Each structure stands twice: as C-alpha cells, then as structure tokens.
GROMACS .gro file of C-alpha atoms in nm:
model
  182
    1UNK     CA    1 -13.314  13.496   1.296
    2UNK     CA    2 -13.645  13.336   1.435
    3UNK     CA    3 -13.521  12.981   1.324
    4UNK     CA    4 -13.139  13.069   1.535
    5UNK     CA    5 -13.312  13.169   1.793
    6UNK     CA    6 -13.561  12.869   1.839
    7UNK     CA    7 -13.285  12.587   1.787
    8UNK     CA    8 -13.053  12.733   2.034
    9UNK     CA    9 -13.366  12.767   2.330
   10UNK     CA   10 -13.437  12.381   2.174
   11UNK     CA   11 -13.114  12.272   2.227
   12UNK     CA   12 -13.072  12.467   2.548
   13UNK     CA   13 -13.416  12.282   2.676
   14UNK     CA   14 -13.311  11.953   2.559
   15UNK     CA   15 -12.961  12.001   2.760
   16UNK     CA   16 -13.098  12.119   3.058
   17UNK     CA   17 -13.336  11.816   3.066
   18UNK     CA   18 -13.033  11.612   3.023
   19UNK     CA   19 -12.863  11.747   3.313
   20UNK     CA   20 -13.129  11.717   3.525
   21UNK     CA   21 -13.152  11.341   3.444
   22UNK     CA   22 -12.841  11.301   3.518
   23UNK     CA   23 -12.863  11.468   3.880
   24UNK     CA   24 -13.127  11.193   3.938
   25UNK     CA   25 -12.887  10.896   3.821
   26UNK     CA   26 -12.641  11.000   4.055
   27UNK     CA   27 -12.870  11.057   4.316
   28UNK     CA   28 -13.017  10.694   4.272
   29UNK     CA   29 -12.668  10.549   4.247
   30UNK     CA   30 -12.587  10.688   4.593
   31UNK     CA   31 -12.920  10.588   4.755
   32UNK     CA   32 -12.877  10.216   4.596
   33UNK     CA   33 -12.478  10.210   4.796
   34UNK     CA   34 -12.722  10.245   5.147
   35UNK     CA   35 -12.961   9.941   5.273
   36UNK     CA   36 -13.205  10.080   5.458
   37UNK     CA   37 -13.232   9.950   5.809
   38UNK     CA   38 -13.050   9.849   6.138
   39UNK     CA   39 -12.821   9.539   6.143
   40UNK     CA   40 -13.095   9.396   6.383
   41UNK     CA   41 -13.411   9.472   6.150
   42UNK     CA   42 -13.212   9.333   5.854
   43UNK     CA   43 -13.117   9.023   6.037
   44UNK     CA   44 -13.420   8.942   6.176
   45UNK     CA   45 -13.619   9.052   5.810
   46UNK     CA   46 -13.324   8.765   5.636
   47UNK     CA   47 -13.462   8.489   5.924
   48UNK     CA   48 -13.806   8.573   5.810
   49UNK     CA   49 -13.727   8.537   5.443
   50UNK     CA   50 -13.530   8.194   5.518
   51UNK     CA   51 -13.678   8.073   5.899
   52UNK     CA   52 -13.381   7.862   6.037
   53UNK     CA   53 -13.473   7.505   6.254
   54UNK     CA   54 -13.318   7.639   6.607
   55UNK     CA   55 -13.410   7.914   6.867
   56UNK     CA   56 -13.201   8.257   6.790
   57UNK     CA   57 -13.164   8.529   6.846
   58UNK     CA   58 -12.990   8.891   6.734
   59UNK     CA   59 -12.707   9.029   6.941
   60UNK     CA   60 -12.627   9.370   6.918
   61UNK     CA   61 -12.223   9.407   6.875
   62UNK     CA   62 -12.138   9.734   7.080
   63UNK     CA   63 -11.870   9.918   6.903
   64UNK     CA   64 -11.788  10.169   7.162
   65UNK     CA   65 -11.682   9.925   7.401
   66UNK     CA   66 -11.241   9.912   7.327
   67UNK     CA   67 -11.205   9.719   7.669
   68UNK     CA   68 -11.078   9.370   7.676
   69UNK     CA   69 -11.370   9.233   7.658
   70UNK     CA   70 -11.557   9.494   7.388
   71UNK     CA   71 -11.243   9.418   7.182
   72UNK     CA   72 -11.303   9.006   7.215
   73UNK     CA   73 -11.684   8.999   7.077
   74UNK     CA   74 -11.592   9.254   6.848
   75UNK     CA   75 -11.321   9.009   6.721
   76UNK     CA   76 -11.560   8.699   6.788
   77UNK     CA   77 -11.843   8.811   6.571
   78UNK     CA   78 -11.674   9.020   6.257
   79UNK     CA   79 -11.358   8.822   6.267
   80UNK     CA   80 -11.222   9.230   6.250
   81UNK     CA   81 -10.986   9.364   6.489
   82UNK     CA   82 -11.127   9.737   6.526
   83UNK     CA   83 -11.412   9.907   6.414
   84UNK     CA   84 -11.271  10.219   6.225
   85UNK     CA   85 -11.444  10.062   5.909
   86UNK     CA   86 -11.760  10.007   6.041
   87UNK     CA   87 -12.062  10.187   6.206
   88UNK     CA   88 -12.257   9.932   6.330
   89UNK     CA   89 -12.266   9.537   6.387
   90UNK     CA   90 -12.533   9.276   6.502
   91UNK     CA   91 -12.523   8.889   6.509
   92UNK     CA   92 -12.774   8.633   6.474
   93UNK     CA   93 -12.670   8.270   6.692
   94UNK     CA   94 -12.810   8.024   6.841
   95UNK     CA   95 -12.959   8.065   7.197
   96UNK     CA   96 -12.857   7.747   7.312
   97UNK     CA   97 -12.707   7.402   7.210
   98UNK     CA   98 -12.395   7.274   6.996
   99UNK     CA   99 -12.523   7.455   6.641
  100UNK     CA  100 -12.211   7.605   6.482
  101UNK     CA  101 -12.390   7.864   6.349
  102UNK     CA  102 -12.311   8.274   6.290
  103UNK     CA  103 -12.499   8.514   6.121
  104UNK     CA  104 -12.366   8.875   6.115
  105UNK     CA  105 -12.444   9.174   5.959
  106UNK     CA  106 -12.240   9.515   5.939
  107UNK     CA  107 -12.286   9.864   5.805
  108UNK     CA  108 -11.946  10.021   5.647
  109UNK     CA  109 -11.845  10.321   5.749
  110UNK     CA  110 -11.872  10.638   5.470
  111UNK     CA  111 -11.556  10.592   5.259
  112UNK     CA  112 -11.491  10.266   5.336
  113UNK     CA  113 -11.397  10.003   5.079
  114UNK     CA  114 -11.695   9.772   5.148
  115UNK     CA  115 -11.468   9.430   4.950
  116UNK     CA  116 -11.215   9.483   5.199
  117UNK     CA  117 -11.432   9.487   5.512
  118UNK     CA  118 -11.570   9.197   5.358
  119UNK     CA  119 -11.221   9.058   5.324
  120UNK     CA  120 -11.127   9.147   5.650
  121UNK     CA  121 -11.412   8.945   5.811
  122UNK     CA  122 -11.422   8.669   5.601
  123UNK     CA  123 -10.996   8.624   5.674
  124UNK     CA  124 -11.066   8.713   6.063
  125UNK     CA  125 -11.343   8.506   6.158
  126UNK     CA  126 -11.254   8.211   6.418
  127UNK     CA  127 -11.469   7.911   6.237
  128UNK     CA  128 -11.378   7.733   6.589
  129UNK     CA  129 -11.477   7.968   6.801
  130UNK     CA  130 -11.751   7.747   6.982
  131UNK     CA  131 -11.627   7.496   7.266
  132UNK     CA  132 -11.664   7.146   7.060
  133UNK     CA  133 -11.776   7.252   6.719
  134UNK     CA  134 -11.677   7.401   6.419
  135UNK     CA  135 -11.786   7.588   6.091
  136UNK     CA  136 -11.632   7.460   5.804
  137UNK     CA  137 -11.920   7.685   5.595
  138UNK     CA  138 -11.820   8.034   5.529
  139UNK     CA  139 -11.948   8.259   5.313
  140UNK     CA  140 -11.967   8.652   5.284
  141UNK     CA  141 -12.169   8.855   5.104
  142UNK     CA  142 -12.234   9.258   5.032
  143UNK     CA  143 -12.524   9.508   4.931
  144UNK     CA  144 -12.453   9.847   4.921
  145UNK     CA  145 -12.326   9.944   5.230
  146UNK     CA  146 -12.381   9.618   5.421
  147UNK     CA  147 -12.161   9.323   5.454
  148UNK     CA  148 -12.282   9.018   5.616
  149UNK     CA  149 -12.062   8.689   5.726
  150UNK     CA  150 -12.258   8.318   5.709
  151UNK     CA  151 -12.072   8.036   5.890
  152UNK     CA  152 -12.223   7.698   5.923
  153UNK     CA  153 -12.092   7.358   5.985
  154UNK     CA  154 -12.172   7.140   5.678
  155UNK     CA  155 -12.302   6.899   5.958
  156UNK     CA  156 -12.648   7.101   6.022
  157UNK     CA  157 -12.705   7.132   5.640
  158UNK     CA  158 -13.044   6.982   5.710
  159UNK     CA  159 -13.114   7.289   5.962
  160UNK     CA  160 -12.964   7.549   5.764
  161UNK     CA  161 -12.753   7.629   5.450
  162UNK     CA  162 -12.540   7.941   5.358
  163UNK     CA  163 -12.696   7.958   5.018
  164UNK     CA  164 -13.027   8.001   5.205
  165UNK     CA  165 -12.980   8.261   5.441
  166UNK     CA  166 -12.749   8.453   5.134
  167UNK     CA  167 -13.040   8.453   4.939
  168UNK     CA  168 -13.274   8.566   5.198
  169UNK     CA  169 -13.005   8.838   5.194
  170UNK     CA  170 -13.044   8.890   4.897
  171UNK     CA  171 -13.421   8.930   4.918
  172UNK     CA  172 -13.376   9.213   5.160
  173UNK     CA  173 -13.151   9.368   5.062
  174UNK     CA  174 -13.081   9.330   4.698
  175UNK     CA  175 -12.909   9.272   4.475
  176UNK     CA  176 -12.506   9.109   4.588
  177UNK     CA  177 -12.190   9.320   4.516
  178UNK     CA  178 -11.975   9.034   4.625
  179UNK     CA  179 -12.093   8.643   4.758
  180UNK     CA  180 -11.733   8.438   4.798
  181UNK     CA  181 -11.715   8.146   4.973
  182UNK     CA  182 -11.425   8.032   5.198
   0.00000   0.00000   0.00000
C-alpha cells in the first residue's frame, strides 16, 4: 500500500511540474508576439544599429486624426487606408533633399493578423509618392507584433540598402516572422 501510495504522489508531482512548465511556455510564447517599445524608440534604436548617410528624422503618424488630411499621411506612410488594424505608427524620412527613402514602423492591433497588415502596407504604399523620385526598393518585414515597411530607390544604394536597415530590424527586434520583397 506504501509503494501505491508513493507512485501515485510521484506521478502526481511529476504532472504538476509538467503543467506548470507548460504555463511558462505559453506565457513566453505570448510575451515573444510583443516588441517592446514605441514605434519611435524602435526606429530610432534600427538607425543606430544601421546609421543611414542623410539627416532624418522620426515622424509620429497620428491615428486619431480621420480628417482629410489625418486620412492622407495615414495613407502616405503605411500605404493602409484606416487604422482599425493598428495601434500605433511612426516613420523615419529624410529631413530634406531628393532621397526616396521611407522607413516605417507599426504596432498591430490585439487580434490582428500581423501577414495581412503587412500585406496591406506593402500593396498600399505609393513608391512615387515624392515630387521627382521614386522607390523602386520595397521590402516589409514583421516581429511579433510589429510590422515595418523599407522603401528605397536602388539609386541611393550607396547611402542605404533595405537589407541593412531589415537587419538592423532584426537586431532589435528579433527574430523576422515574414521579410518579402516587392
């Protein structure tokens, strides 16, 4: 009786240790689907990894703003045409000069199929949207929660390359769900 009764508090022990590891699993799966930090910190922490050749800077995208206007930079810097998918959105361009150049991060919204924001953006974006230039670069890229959008003209590959600022991405914020290139 003293052998039954050790082997089933053994086994009990051994499966209650097992579900407790497997709390933690989940609980590190759903922490890994969140990058840690605003749009802006992670955009200026991906220039730091991979310094670009031009003056820049990050502009906040406000997604509150469903005026005319709020509706065109939303458009202009996500290539998306709401933000019901999204909770937040900052891009990193040039300050001044004839650079085609667009860096954007965004953060999904809870529930939202991350690949088709992604999608969304990378089908959306205007690669002309700059007076006399154009991007004929375009990549996208995801980690965790975060999709960001690369465009480049192939012109200023001596300034700046996709693959660069992907990877210093990458270095941030991990490892890539998705990296496609137009």
């Amino acid at each position: 009786m003293k052998k039954f009764v050790a082997i089933v508090l053994a086994l009990s022990l051994v499966l209650s240790l097992a579900a407790c590891g497997g709390k933690k699993t989940q609980e590190t799966e759903a922490a890994a689907l969140t990058v840690e930090g605003t749009m802006e910190e992670l955009l200026n922490k991906t220039i730091e990894q991979r310094p670009v050749e031009f003056m820049g800077g990050v502009i906040p995208v406000d997604l509150t703003d469903s005026s005319e206007d709020g509706l065109w930079a939303l458009k202009s810097y996500t290539g998306l045409d709401g933000a019901e998918k999204i909770t937040e959105a900052a891009a990193f361009e040039p300050m001044m000069g004839s650079i085609p150049y667009s860096m954007v991060m965004v953060r999904t919204a809870e529930g939202a199929d991350v690949k088709a924001v992604a999608e969304g953006m990378k089908n959306g974006i205007d690669q002309r949207k700059w007076i006399c230039v154009e991007a004929d670069d375009l990549r996208v890229a995801a980690a965790g929660d975060v999709v960001v959008l690369m465009m480049v003209s192939s012109q200023h590959a001596d300034v700046v390359t996709p693959e660069g600022i992907i990877g210093g991405f990458e270095a941030v914020a991990g490892a890539l769900d998705l990296n496609e290139t137009k």
